[in-house]
Amino acid sequence: MTPPKTAAELEGELPTLEALEKVLWYDPLKLGHFHVRELAAVALFAFTVGSILAAEAALLWGVPALTGLPTGLKLLVHSLCYSGLACVWYGVFVEPYRIVSRSVRVAHRKVKAPLRILHLGDLHVRHWSRVEEGVLAEARRAAPDLIVLSGDYTALPGSIYDLERLLRELVGVAPVYAALGNSEYLRPVHQILRIPGLTWLDADNRAVAVRGTRLRVYGIRPGSELNFWQSGRNTRPFELGVCLYHFPDFAPQVERVPYDLMLSGHTHGGQIRLPGVGALITMSRAGTAFSEGVFRSEGKTAVVTSGVGCESYGLPRARFLCPPEAVVIDLVPAA
């Protein structure tokens, strides 16, 4: 068995702030938490949709420049327009309320007996609705040993009272450990909601024991890249390090992270996904290739959830080919 590494060896493996800057910000095609190419893809998609709607309106109004088009082209414009409107209807009134469950199995030598974690991301509670009811139904169906939340709890506008109701209901299912997201900078609900059984992890960690397996659950502040790397030093060799980090920025480097399991969200899976293309934008440095899914390398696992809620700020709920999800993670002993 490989002997545990000394503190000096672990310290030497940590990247410096300068090294992190090269990894995260050097790429000239990245702009903050956006990629320039993602913004260009969204602009192209919006232009295409706008052009189809404008062409349909011109045909309906009898604009001479378009009424003379061949019948085949007119039918194409009609079909694209009305099929697109049908997709919008589905994306607003159906899919945002269709909660699905994603199952993930992680085998690790530090796990002594099977245990289950439920990961929920980006709740974005607006008001009590079928979404919250669906989340609770999935939580009760999964019967997890613990529930972890990876940030972004409220919406604008949104009801903190309904968020509190959801959190209290989740605590009734299993102990809840919650990290912060970028939304908590605007509405610091972690300073307001104090619920027995709910542990807020604001740049903090807790040791958790479940059926002989020792875990250490970390909650890293969003955007605290250096703290993300430094905190992992607190994991003891016999503990399974579970990191709740809202941004999936380190998923492309999962083999390097100082945790055994990293759980993230923020991207909403792109929220609107196109057939054969996937997400157009993720608001993450990791890019669209890591908008959602399970990523493994050298014994480390990263899970990026497409989350539960939607962007708010007065916008309607909207998802397409990207339903809200609850992630059920089964930890089992390694063979």
Tab-separated table of C-alpha atoms in Angstrom:
chain	number	residue	atom	x	y	z
A	1	MET	CA	0.000	0.000	0.000
A	2	THR	CA	1.309	3.449	-0.889
A	3	PRO	CA	2.180	5.372	2.315
A	4	PRO	CA	0.222	8.587	2.935
A	5	LYS	CA	1.882	11.733	1.660
A	6	THR	CA	3.473	14.128	4.076
A	7	ALA	CA	2.213	17.674	4.580
A	8	ALA	CA	5.271	18.984	2.738
A	9	GLU	CA	4.567	16.716	-0.253
A	10	LEU	CA	0.928	17.795	-0.356
A	11	GLU	CA	1.972	21.433	-0.140
A	12	GLY	CA	4.297	20.950	-3.073
A	13	GLU	CA	1.497	19.527	-5.211
A	14	LEU	CA	-0.728	22.556	-4.745
A	15	PRO	CA	-0.640	24.909	-7.738
A	16	THR	CA	0.430	28.460	-7.058
A	17	LEU	CA	-1.900	31.374	-7.689
A	18	GLU	CA	0.194	32.272	-10.736
A	19	ALA	CA	-0.205	28.737	-12.108
A	20	LEU	CA	-3.961	28.883	-11.577
A	21	GLU	CA	-4.141	32.171	-13.437
A	22	LYS	CA	-2.451	30.552	-16.426
A	23	VAL	CA	-4.906	27.651	-16.385
A	24	LEU	CA	-8.055	29.708	-15.881
A	25	TRP	CA	-7.544	33.065	-17.544
A	26	TYR	CA	-4.797	32.783	-20.100
A	27	ASP	CA	-7.027	31.571	-22.931
A	28	PRO	CA	-7.838	34.696	-25.009
A	29	LEU	CA	-11.150	33.092	-26.076
A	30	LYS	CA	-12.429	33.249	-22.505
A	31	LEU	CA	-14.124	36.320	-21.144
A	32	GLY	CA	-14.670	36.101	-17.382
A	33	HIS	CA	-17.024	33.162	-16.931
A	34	PHE	CA	-18.034	33.240	-20.591
A	35	HIS	CA	-16.363	31.970	-23.726
A	36	VAL	CA	-16.433	34.345	-26.672
A	37	ARG	CA	-17.423	31.464	-28.956
A	38	GLU	CA	-20.395	30.689	-26.669
A	39	LEU	CA	-21.621	34.256	-26.923
A	40	ALA	CA	-21.184	34.076	-30.697
A	41	ALA	CA	-23.185	30.811	-30.817
A	42	VAL	CA	-26.042	32.379	-28.846
A	43	ALA	CA	-26.003	35.451	-31.102
A	44	LEU	CA	-26.097	33.244	-34.227
A	45	PHE	CA	-28.979	31.183	-32.812
A	46	ALA	CA	-30.947	34.326	-31.906
A	47	PHE	CA	-30.316	35.801	-35.378
A	48	THR	CA	-31.504	32.593	-37.069
A	49	VAL	CA	-34.688	32.408	-34.982
A	50	GLY	CA	-35.387	36.101	-35.526
A	51	SER	CA	-34.917	35.736	-39.269
A	52	ILE	CA	-37.381	32.832	-39.462
A	53	LEU	CA	-40.011	34.739	-37.457
A	54	ALA	CA	-39.489	37.846	-39.582
A	55	ALA	CA	-39.832	35.837	-42.785
A	56	GLU	CA	-43.058	34.212	-41.532
A	57	ALA	CA	-44.487	37.608	-40.560
A	58	ALA	CA	-43.586	38.999	-43.981
A	59	LEU	CA	-45.365	36.102	-45.695
A	60	LEU	CA	-48.470	36.574	-43.560
A	61	TRP	CA	-48.537	40.295	-44.302
A	62	GLY	CA	-48.027	39.722	-48.019
A	63	VAL	CA	-44.687	41.505	-48.393
A	64	PRO	CA	-43.981	41.375	-52.155
A	65	ALA	CA	-40.332	40.466	-51.737
A	66	LEU	CA	-41.296	37.132	-50.139
A	67	THR	CA	-44.680	36.284	-51.615
A	68	GLY	CA	-42.958	35.516	-54.898
A	69	LEU	CA	-40.786	32.791	-53.371
A	70	PRO	CA	-41.174	29.226	-54.677
A	71	THR	CA	-43.845	27.199	-52.873
A	72	GLY	CA	-41.215	24.847	-51.427
A	73	LEU	CA	-39.389	27.698	-49.703
A	74	LYS	CA	-42.633	29.096	-48.332
A	75	LEU	CA	-43.530	25.706	-46.871
A	76	LEU	CA	-40.060	25.455	-45.342
A	77	VAL	CA	-40.472	28.846	-43.632
A	78	HIS	CA	-43.944	27.857	-42.372
A	79	SER	CA	-42.729	24.516	-41.012
A	80	LEU	CA	-39.667	26.020	-39.309
A	81	CYS	CA	-41.743	28.773	-37.723
A	82	TYR	CA	-44.571	26.649	-36.348
A	83	SER	CA	-42.407	23.736	-35.270
A	84	GLY	CA	-40.228	26.271	-33.464
A	85	LEU	CA	-43.275	27.742	-31.714
A	86	ALA	CA	-44.298	24.213	-30.691
A	87	CYS	CA	-40.831	23.707	-29.195
A	88	VAL	CA	-41.170	26.981	-27.286
A	89	TRP	CA	-44.523	25.866	-25.887
A	90	TYR	CA	-43.013	22.538	-24.778
A	91	GLY	CA	-39.930	24.240	-23.338
A	92	VAL	CA	-41.995	26.666	-21.244
A	93	PHE	CA	-45.017	24.623	-20.155
A	94	VAL	CA	-43.790	21.015	-20.025
A	95	GLU	CA	-40.081	20.355	-19.649
A	96	PRO	CA	-39.264	22.715	-16.721
A	97	TYR	CA	-41.657	20.648	-14.589
A	98	ARG	CA	-40.465	17.196	-15.712
A	99	ILE	CA	-38.014	16.205	-12.959
A	100	VAL	CA	-35.778	13.264	-13.900
A	101	SER	CA	-33.305	11.212	-11.898
A	102	ARG	CA	-29.694	10.617	-12.949
A	103	SER	CA	-27.973	7.598	-11.395
A	104	VAL	CA	-24.217	7.653	-10.831
A	105	ARG	CA	-22.156	4.802	-9.349
A	106	VAL	CA	-18.784	5.564	-7.791
A	107	ALA	CA	-16.558	2.741	-6.531
A	108	HIS	CA	-13.771	3.746	-4.160
A	109	ARG	CA	-11.441	1.945	-1.785
A	110	LYS	CA	-12.312	4.382	1.042
A	111	VAL	CA	-15.958	3.304	0.975
A	112	LYS	CA	-16.614	0.538	3.526
A	113	ALA	CA	-20.296	-0.135	2.800
A	114	PRO	CA	-22.724	1.116	0.141
A	115	LEU	CA	-24.158	4.543	0.811
A	116	ARG	CA	-26.215	7.008	-1.189
A	117	ILE	CA	-25.872	10.763	-1.747
A	118	LEU	CA	-28.530	12.898	-3.415
A	119	HIS	CA	-27.055	15.902	-5.234
A	120	LEU	CA	-29.315	18.836	-6.071
A	121	GLY	CA	-28.065	21.972	-7.790
A	122	ASP	CA	-29.478	25.371	-8.738
A	123	LEU	CA	-32.837	25.107	-6.976
A	124	HIS	CA	-33.711	28.723	-7.901
A	125	VAL	CA	-36.981	28.563	-5.956
A	126	ARG	CA	-39.492	31.098	-7.305
A	127	HIS	CA	-42.608	29.943	-5.506
A	128	TRP	CA	-44.002	26.575	-4.463
A	129	SER	CA	-44.881	24.656	-7.615
A	130	ARG	CA	-44.768	21.284	-9.326
A	131	VAL	CA	-40.984	21.682	-9.515
A	132	GLU	CA	-40.543	21.658	-5.740
A	133	GLU	CA	-43.075	18.841	-5.393
A	134	GLY	CA	-41.126	16.844	-7.969
A	135	VAL	CA	-37.822	17.424	-6.179
A	136	LEU	CA	-39.300	16.147	-2.919
A	137	ALA	CA	-40.784	13.130	-4.653
A	138	GLU	CA	-37.392	12.223	-6.130
A	139	ALA	CA	-35.682	12.771	-2.767
A	140	ARG	CA	-38.106	10.477	-0.969
A	141	ARG	CA	-37.894	7.884	-3.718
A	142	ALA	CA	-34.081	7.861	-3.564
A	143	ALA	CA	-34.002	7.523	0.265
A	144	PRO	CA	-30.429	8.899	0.470
A	145	ASP	CA	-28.106	8.797	3.472
A	146	LEU	CA	-27.353	12.479	2.972
A	147	ILE	CA	-28.360	15.283	0.636
A	148	VAL	CA	-25.891	17.809	-0.738
A	149	LEU	CA	-26.738	21.116	-2.413
A	150	SER	CA	-24.240	22.908	-4.653
A	151	GLY	CA	-25.592	26.469	-4.540
A	152	ASP	CA	-28.017	28.970	-6.107
A	153	TYR	CA	-31.159	28.675	-4.001
A	154	THR	CA	-33.259	31.706	-4.857
A	155	ALA	CA	-34.690	33.437	-7.900
A	156	LEU	CA	-35.472	37.082	-8.598
A	157	PRO	CA	-38.295	37.496	-7.879
A	158	GLY	CA	-38.590	34.522	-5.535
A	159	SER	CA	-40.020	33.500	-2.176
A	160	ILE	CA	-37.572	32.803	0.645
A	161	TYR	CA	-40.484	31.310	2.589
A	162	ASP	CA	-41.033	28.691	-0.086
A	163	LEU	CA	-37.293	27.999	-0.177
A	164	GLU	CA	-37.369	27.483	3.583
A	165	ARG	CA	-40.299	25.097	3.169
A	166	LEU	CA	-38.385	23.043	0.587
A	167	LEU	CA	-35.244	22.888	2.736
A	168	ARG	CA	-37.230	21.808	5.798
A	169	GLU	CA	-38.886	19.073	3.771
A	170	LEU	CA	-35.487	17.873	2.481
A	171	VAL	CA	-34.077	17.791	6.016
A	172	GLY	CA	-36.958	15.466	6.868
A	173	VAL	CA	-35.568	13.022	4.287
A	174	ALA	CA	-31.858	13.105	5.240
A	175	PRO	CA	-29.222	15.444	6.701
A	176	VAL	CA	-28.510	18.288	4.265
A	177	TYR	CA	-25.121	19.902	3.534
A	178	ALA	CA	-25.290	23.054	1.433
A	179	ALA	CA	-22.556	25.084	-0.277
A	180	LEU	CA	-23.004	28.577	-1.676
A	181	GLY	CA	-23.546	29.655	-5.259
A	182	ASN	CA	-23.058	33.008	-6.944
A	183	SER	CA	-26.736	33.875	-6.279
A	184	GLU	CA	-25.996	33.937	-2.555
A	185	TYR	CA	-23.903	37.062	-3.079
A	186	LEU	CA	-27.162	38.834	-3.991
A	187	ARG	CA	-29.448	37.124	-1.466
A	188	PRO	CA	-27.444	35.647	1.455
A	189	VAL	CA	-30.092	33.128	2.493
A	190	HIS	CA	-27.439	31.159	4.394
A	191	GLN	CA	-27.353	34.015	6.899
A	192	ILE	CA	-31.143	33.970	7.291
A	193	LEU	CA	-32.286	30.348	7.182
A	194	ARG	CA	-31.156	28.330	10.184
A	195	ILE	CA	-32.797	24.915	10.078
A	196	PRO	CA	-31.933	21.935	12.301
A	197	GLY	CA	-30.402	19.245	10.098
A	198	LEU	CA	-29.200	21.776	7.498
A	199	THR	CA	-25.472	22.572	7.564
A	200	TRP	CA	-24.309	25.557	5.553
A	201	LEU	CA	-20.737	25.138	4.341
A	202	ASP	CA	-19.376	28.607	3.642
A	203	ALA	CA	-15.676	27.926	2.967
A	204	ASP	CA	-16.013	25.208	5.608
A	205	ASN	CA	-16.042	21.430	5.929
A	206	ARG	CA	-17.568	18.706	8.083
A	207	ALA	CA	-16.599	15.136	8.878
A	208	VAL	CA	-19.484	12.728	8.261
A	209	ALA	CA	-19.626	9.021	9.135
A	210	VAL	CA	-22.078	6.703	7.366
A	211	ARG	CA	-22.018	2.939	8.055
A	212	GLY	CA	-18.298	2.832	8.704
A	213	THR	CA	-17.341	5.142	5.827
A	214	ARG	CA	-15.725	8.429	6.806
A	215	LEU	CA	-16.362	11.385	4.518
A	216	ARG	CA	-15.273	14.983	4.699
A	217	VAL	CA	-17.706	17.304	2.926
A	218	TYR	CA	-16.368	20.675	1.757
A	219	GLY	CA	-18.256	23.753	0.670
A	220	ILE	CA	-16.030	26.126	-1.305
A	221	ARG	CA	-17.082	29.713	-1.955
A	222	PRO	CA	-17.778	30.229	-5.669
A	223	GLY	CA	-14.842	31.860	-7.366
A	224	SER	CA	-12.349	31.005	-4.574
A	225	GLU	CA	-9.971	29.079	-6.823
A	226	LEU	CA	-6.965	29.089	-4.505
A	227	ASN	CA	-9.099	28.093	-1.523
A	228	PHE	CA	-10.495	25.262	-3.666
A	229	TRP	CA	-7.033	23.734	-3.872
A	230	GLN	CA	-5.877	24.543	-0.347
A	231	SER	CA	-8.937	23.123	1.445
A	232	GLY	CA	-8.289	19.617	0.173
A	233	ARG	CA	-5.309	19.326	2.471
A	234	ASN	CA	-7.693	18.813	5.401
A	235	THR	CA	-8.782	15.416	4.069
A	236	ARG	CA	-7.204	12.574	6.012
A	237	PRO	CA	-5.981	9.476	4.125
A	238	PHE	CA	-8.931	7.368	5.358
A	239	GLU	CA	-11.589	9.998	4.529
A	240	LEU	CA	-13.423	10.295	1.227
A	241	GLY	CA	-13.159	13.942	0.212
A	242	VAL	CA	-16.429	15.294	-1.228
A	243	CYS	CA	-16.241	18.837	-2.579
A	244	LEU	CA	-19.278	21.034	-3.283
A	245	TYR	CA	-18.088	23.742	-5.651
A	246	HIS	CA	-20.754	25.645	-7.540
A	247	PHE	CA	-18.696	26.278	-10.680
A	248	PRO	CA	-17.582	23.243	-12.753
A	249	ASP	CA	-14.399	25.064	-13.772
A	250	PHE	CA	-12.112	22.254	-12.597
A	251	ALA	CA	-14.015	19.360	-14.170
A	252	PRO	CA	-11.577	19.312	-17.136
A	253	GLN	CA	-8.756	18.768	-14.606
A	254	VAL	CA	-10.534	16.344	-12.286
A	255	GLU	CA	-7.477	14.098	-11.956
A	256	ARG	CA	-5.604	17.017	-10.364
A	257	VAL	CA	-8.171	18.132	-7.811
A	258	PRO	CA	-7.420	17.298	-4.137
A	259	TYR	CA	-10.821	15.623	-3.637
A	260	ASP	CA	-12.179	12.193	-4.485
A	261	LEU	CA	-15.606	13.443	-5.596
A	262	MET	CA	-16.429	16.940	-6.874
A	263	LEU	CA	-20.068	18.021	-7.257
A	264	SER	CA	-20.943	21.146	-9.224
A	265	GLY	CA	-23.780	22.880	-11.049
A	266	HIS	CA	-24.176	26.492	-12.252
A	267	THR	CA	-24.461	25.647	-15.960
A	268	HIS	CA	-28.115	24.453	-15.889
A	269	GLY	CA	-26.825	22.018	-18.509
A	270	GLY	CA	-27.091	24.917	-20.937
A	271	GLN	CA	-30.837	24.995	-20.106
A	272	ILE	CA	-31.630	25.136	-23.844
A	273	ARG	CA	-29.934	22.347	-25.793
A	274	LEU	CA	-30.128	21.787	-29.546
A	275	PRO	CA	-30.258	18.330	-31.182
A	276	GLY	CA	-26.792	17.271	-32.291
A	277	VAL	CA	-25.268	20.444	-30.816
A	278	GLY	CA	-25.984	20.386	-27.099
A	279	ALA	CA	-25.576	23.436	-24.908
A	280	LEU	CA	-24.848	26.767	-26.551
A	281	ILE	CA	-23.704	28.525	-23.390
A	282	THR	CA	-22.733	27.449	-19.870
A	283	MET	CA	-21.446	30.610	-18.153
A	284	SER	CA	-18.463	28.494	-17.095
A	285	ARG	CA	-14.778	28.455	-17.923
A	286	ALA	CA	-15.050	24.688	-18.395
A	287	GLY	CA	-17.027	25.219	-21.603
A	288	THR	CA	-19.929	23.396	-23.205
A	289	ALA	CA	-18.130	20.034	-23.196
A	290	PHE	CA	-18.579	20.046	-19.421
A	291	SER	CA	-22.075	21.542	-19.267
A	292	GLU	CA	-23.433	18.407	-17.554
A	293	GLY	CA	-22.464	14.812	-16.944
A	294	VAL	CA	-20.005	12.571	-15.112
A	295	PHE	CA	-16.269	12.939	-15.662
A	296	ARG	CA	-13.691	10.500	-14.307
A	297	SER	CA	-9.915	10.375	-14.420
A	298	GLU	CA	-7.285	8.603	-12.324
A	299	GLY	CA	-9.652	7.620	-9.541
A	300	LYS	CA	-11.301	11.059	-9.250
A	301	THR	CA	-14.910	11.806	-10.236
A	302	ALA	CA	-16.644	15.082	-11.081
A	303	VAL	CA	-20.423	15.300	-11.447
A	304	VAL	CA	-21.904	18.409	-13.082
A	305	THR	CA	-25.671	18.547	-12.675
A	306	SER	CA	-27.993	20.368	-15.047
A	307	GLY	CA	-29.810	21.511	-11.914
A	308	VAL	CA	-33.429	22.010	-10.971
A	309	GLY	CA	-34.386	25.628	-11.624
A	310	CYS	CA	-34.102	28.147	-14.436
A	311	GLU	CA	-32.732	31.625	-14.937
A	312	SER	CA	-35.188	34.160	-13.548
A	313	TYR	CA	-34.964	37.988	-13.537
A	314	GLY	CA	-38.510	38.141	-14.919
A	315	LEU	CA	-37.938	35.450	-17.567
A	316	PRO	CA	-40.333	32.500	-17.817
A	317	ARG	CA	-39.171	29.042	-16.823
A	318	ALA	CA	-37.680	27.529	-19.962
A	319	ARG	CA	-35.813	24.292	-20.649
A	320	PHE	CA	-35.442	22.314	-23.848
A	321	LEU	CA	-33.848	18.861	-24.142
A	322	CYS	CA	-32.452	19.563	-20.673
A	323	PRO	CA	-34.982	18.567	-17.994
A	324	PRO	CA	-34.394	19.436	-14.321
A	325	GLU	CA	-32.683	16.588	-12.530
A	326	ALA	CA	-31.876	15.022	-9.177
A	327	VAL	CA	-28.548	13.155	-9.151
A	328	VAL	CA	-28.476	9.936	-7.125
A	329	ILE	CA	-24.881	8.927	-6.350
A	330	ASP	CA	-24.280	5.404	-5.056
A	331	LEU	CA	-20.914	5.055	-3.372
A	332	VAL	CA	-19.742	1.434	-3.188
A	333	PRO	CA	-16.535	-0.292	-2.072
A	334	ALA	CA	-13.985	-0.786	-4.829
A	335	ALA	CA	-13.707	-4.340	-6.077
